[in-house]
CSV table of C-alpha atoms in Angstrom, one decimal:
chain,number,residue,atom,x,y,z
J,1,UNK,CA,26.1,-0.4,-13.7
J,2,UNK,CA,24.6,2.9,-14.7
J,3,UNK,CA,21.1,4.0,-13.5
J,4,UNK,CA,18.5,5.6,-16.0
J,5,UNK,CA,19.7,9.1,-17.4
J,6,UNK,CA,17.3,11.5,-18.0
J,7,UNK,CA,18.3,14.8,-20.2
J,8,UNK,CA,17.7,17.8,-19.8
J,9,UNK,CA,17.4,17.8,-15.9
J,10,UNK,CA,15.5,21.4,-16.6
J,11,UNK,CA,13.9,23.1,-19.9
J,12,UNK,CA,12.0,26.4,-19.6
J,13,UNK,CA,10.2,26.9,-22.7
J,14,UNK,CA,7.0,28.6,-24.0
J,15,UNK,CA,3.1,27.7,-24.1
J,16,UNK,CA,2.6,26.9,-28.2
J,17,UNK,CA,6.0,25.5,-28.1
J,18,UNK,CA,7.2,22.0,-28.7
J,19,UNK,CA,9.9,20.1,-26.4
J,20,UNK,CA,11.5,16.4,-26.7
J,21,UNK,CA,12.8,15.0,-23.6
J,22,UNK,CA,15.5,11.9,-24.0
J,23,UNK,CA,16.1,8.7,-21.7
J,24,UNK,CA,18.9,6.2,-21.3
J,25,UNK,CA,17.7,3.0,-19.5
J,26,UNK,CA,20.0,0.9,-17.6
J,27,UNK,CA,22.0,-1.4,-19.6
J,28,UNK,CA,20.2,-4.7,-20.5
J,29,UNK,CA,16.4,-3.1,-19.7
J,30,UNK,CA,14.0,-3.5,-22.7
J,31,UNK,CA,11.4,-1.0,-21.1
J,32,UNK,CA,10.7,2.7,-20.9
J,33,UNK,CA,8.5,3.9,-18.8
J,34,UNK,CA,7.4,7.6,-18.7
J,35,UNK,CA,5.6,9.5,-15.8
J,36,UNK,CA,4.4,12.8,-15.4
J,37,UNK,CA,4.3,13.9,-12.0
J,38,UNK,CA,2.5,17.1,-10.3
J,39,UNK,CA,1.7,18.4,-6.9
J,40,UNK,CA,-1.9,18.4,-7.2
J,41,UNK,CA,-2.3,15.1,-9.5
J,42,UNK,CA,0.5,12.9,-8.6
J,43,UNK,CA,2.2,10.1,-10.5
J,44,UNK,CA,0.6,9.5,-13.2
J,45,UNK,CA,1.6,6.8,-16.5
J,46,UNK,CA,2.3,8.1,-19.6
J,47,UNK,CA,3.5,5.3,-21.8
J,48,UNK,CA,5.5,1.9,-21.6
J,49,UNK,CA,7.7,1.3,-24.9
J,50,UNK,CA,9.5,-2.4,-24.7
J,51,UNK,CA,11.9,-3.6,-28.0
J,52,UNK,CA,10.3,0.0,-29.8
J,53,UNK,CA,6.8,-0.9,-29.5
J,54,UNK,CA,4.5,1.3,-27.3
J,55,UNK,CA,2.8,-1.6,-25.0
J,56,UNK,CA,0.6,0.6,-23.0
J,57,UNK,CA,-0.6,4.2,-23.0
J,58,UNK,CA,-1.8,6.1,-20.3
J,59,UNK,CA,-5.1,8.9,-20.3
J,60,UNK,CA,-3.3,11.8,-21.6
J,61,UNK,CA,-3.9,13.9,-25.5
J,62,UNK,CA,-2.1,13.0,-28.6
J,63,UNK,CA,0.3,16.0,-28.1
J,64,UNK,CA,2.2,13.7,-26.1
J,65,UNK,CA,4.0,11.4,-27.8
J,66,UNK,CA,7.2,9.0,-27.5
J,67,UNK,CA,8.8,6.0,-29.5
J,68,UNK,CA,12.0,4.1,-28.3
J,69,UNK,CA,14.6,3.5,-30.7
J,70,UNK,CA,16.6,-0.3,-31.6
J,71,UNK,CA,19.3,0.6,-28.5
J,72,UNK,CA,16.4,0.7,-26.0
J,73,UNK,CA,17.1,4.4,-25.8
J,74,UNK,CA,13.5,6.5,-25.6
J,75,UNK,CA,12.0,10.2,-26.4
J,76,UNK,CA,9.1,12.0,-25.4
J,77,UNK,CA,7.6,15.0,-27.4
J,78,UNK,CA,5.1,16.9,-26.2
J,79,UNK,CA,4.0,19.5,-29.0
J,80,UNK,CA,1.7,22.7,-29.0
J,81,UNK,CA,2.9,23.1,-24.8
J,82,UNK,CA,0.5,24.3,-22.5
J,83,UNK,CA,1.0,26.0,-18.6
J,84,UNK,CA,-0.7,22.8,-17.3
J,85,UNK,CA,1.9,21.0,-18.8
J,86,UNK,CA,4.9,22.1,-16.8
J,87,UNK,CA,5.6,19.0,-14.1
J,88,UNK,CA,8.5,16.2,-13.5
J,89,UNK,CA,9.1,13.6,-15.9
J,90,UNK,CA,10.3,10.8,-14.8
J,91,UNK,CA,11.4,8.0,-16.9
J,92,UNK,CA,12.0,4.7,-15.7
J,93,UNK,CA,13.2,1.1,-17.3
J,94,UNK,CA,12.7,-2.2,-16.4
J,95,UNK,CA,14.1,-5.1,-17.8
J,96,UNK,CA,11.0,-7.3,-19.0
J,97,UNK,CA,8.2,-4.7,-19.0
J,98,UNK,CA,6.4,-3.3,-15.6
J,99,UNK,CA,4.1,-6.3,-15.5
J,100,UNK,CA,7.1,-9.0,-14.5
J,101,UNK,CA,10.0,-6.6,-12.9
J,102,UNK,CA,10.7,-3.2,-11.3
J,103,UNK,CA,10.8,0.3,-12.3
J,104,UNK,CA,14.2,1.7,-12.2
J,105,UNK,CA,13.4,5.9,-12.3
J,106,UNK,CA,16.1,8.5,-13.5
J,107,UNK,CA,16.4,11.9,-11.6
J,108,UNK,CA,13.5,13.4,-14.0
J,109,UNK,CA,13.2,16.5,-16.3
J,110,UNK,CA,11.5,19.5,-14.7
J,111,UNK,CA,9.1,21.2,-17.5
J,112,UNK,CA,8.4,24.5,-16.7
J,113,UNK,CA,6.3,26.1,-18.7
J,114,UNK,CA,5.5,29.7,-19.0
H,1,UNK,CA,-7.8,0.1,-13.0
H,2,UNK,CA,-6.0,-0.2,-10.3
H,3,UNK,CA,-6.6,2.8,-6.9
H,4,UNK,CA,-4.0,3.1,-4.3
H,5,UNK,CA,-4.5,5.1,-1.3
H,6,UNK,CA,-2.3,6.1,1.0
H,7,UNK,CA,-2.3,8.5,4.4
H,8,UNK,CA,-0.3,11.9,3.3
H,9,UNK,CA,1.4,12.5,6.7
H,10,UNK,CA,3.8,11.0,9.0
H,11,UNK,CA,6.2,12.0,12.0
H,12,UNK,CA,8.5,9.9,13.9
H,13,UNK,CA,11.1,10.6,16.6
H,14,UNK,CA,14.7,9.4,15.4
H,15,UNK,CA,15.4,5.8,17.0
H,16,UNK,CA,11.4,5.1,16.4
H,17,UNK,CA,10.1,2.9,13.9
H,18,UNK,CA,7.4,4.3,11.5
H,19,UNK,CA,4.8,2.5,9.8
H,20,UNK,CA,3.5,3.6,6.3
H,21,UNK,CA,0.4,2.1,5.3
H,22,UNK,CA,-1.0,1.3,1.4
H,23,UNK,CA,-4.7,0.3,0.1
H,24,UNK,CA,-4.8,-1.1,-3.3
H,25,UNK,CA,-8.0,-2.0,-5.3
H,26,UNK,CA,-6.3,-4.0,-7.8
H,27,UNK,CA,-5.6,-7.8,-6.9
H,28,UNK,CA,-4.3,-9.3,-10.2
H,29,UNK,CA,-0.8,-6.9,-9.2
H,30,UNK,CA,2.0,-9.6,-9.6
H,31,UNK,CA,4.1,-7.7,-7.3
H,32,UNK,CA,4.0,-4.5,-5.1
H,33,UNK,CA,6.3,-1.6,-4.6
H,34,UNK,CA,7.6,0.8,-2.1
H,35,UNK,CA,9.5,3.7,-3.4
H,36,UNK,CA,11.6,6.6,-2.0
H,37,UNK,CA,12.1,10.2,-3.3
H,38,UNK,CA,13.9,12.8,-1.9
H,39,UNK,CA,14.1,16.5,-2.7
H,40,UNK,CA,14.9,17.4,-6.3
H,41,UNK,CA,15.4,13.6,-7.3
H,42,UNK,CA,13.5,10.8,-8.8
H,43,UNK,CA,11.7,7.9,-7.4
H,44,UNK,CA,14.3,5.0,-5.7
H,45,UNK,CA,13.1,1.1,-5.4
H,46,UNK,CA,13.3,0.5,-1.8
H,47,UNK,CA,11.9,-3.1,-2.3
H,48,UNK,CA,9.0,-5.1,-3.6
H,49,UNK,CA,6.9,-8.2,-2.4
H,50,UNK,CA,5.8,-10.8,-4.9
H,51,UNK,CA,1.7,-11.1,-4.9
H,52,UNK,CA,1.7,-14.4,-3.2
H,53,UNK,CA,3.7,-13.6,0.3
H,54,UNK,CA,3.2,-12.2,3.4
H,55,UNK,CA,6.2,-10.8,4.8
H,56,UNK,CA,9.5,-9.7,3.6
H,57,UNK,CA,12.4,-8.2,5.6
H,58,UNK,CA,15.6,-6.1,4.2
H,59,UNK,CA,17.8,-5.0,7.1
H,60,UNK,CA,15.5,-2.3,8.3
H,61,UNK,CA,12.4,-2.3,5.8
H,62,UNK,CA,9.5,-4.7,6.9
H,63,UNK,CA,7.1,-5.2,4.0
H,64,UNK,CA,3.3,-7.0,5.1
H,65,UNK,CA,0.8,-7.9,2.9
H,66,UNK,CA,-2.7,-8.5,3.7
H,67,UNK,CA,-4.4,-9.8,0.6
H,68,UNK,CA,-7.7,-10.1,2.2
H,69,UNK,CA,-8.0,-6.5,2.9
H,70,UNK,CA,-5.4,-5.4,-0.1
H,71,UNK,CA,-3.5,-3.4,2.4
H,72,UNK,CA,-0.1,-3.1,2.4
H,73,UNK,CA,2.9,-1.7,5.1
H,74,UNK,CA,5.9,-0.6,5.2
H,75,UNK,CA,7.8,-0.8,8.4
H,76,UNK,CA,11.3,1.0,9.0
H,77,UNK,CA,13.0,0.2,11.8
H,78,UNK,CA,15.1,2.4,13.5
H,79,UNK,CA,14.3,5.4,11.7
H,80,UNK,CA,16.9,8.1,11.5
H,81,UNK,CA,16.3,11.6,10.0
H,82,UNK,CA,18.5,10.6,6.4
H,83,UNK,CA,14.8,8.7,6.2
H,84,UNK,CA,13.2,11.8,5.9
H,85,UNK,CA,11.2,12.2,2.5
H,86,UNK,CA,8.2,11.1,0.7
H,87,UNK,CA,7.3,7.1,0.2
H,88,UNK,CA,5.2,5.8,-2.6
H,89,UNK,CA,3.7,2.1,-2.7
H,90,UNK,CA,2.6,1.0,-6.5
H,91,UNK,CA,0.6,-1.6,-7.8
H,92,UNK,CA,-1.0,-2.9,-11.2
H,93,UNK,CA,-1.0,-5.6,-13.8
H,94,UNK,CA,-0.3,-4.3,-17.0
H,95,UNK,CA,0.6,-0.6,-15.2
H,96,UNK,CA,1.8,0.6,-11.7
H,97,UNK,CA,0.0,2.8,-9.8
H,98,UNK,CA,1.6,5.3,-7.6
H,99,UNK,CA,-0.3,6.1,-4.1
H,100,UNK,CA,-0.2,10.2,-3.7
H,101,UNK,CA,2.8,9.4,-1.4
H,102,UNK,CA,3.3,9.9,2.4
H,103,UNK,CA,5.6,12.2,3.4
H,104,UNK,CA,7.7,10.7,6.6
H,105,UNK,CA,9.1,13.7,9.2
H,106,UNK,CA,12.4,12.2,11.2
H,107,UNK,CA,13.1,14.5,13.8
H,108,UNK,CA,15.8,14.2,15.8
């Protein structure tokens, strides 16, 4: 069975810019999971999406944004990009949500922005 | 919510085991995770105990659970220097919580 597939694997782009990073979960898993992770903060929860309904949101601003879509694929948009933003994003996808299975993670998108 | 601490460092002679070690706040977590990442990739299930055990063994990996003290192990038997990387444990209800990760040294 294929594991999670995250696209890009890298994206260089430009503070005041907008990027949209994609996610394929394993086949079968209802969930998406998205993670930002950093040196200096860590792993930290974004949002969960489970049959194209955001379940749970993490702390983060309203320029980050997802939605999943009816194949269990997701997105994540972050608009109006900022330095602080550059980090790994890791998507991961379980089958019945991250409250009754595990997390399944892809290889991540590494933001860099400049 | 949920805090999980965890000691940043390890090092271990190949053919030793090591012993990570996890402090969760959070004791509603239905299960709890250790993960694995390497350099450049993302975050691999190693394995998970369910809330209400003690112990679980898989080949080398030796999960304990103290509920009382909401600490949690992970022992690796055997270790060899392909073990070398960084290990997160997770917990939560609604939402895991990654640890800041220990990074485990395997030298030979």
């Amino acid at each position: 069975k294929a594991g999670v597939t995250q696209t890009p694997r890298y994206l260089i782009k430009t503070r005041g810019q907008q990027v949209t990073l994609s996610c394929s979960p394993i086949s079968g898993h209802r969930s998406v999971s998205w993670y930002q992770q950093t040196p200096g903060q860590g792993l930290q929860f974004l949002f969960e999406y489970f049959s194209e309904t955001q379940r749970n949101k993490g702390n983060f601003p309203g320029r980050f944004s997802g939605r999943q879509f009816s194949n269990s694929r997701s997105e994540m948009n972050v608009s109006t990009l900022e330095l602080g933003d550059s980090a790994l994003y890791l998507c991961a996808s379980s089958l019945a949500g991250q409250s009754n299975s595990p997390l399944h993670f892809g290889n991540g998108t590494r933001l860099t922005v400049t | 919510g949920e805090d999980v601490e965890q000691s940043l460092f390890l090092s271990v002679r190949e053919g030793d085991s090591s012993v990570i070690n996890c402090t969760y706040t959070d004791s509603s977590s239905t299960y709890l995770y250790w993960y694995k990442q390497e350099p450049g990739a993302g975050l691999q299930l190693l394995t998970y105990i369910f809330s209400n055990m003690d112990m679980k063994q898989d080949q080398r990996l030796t999960v304990l659970l103290n509920k009382k003290d909401k600490h949690l192990s992970l022992r690796i038997a055997d270790t060899q220097t392909g073990d070398s990387a960084i290990y997160f444990c997770a917990g939560g209800y609604s939402t895991l919580t990654f640890g800041k990760g220990t990074m485990l040294l395997v030298s030979p």
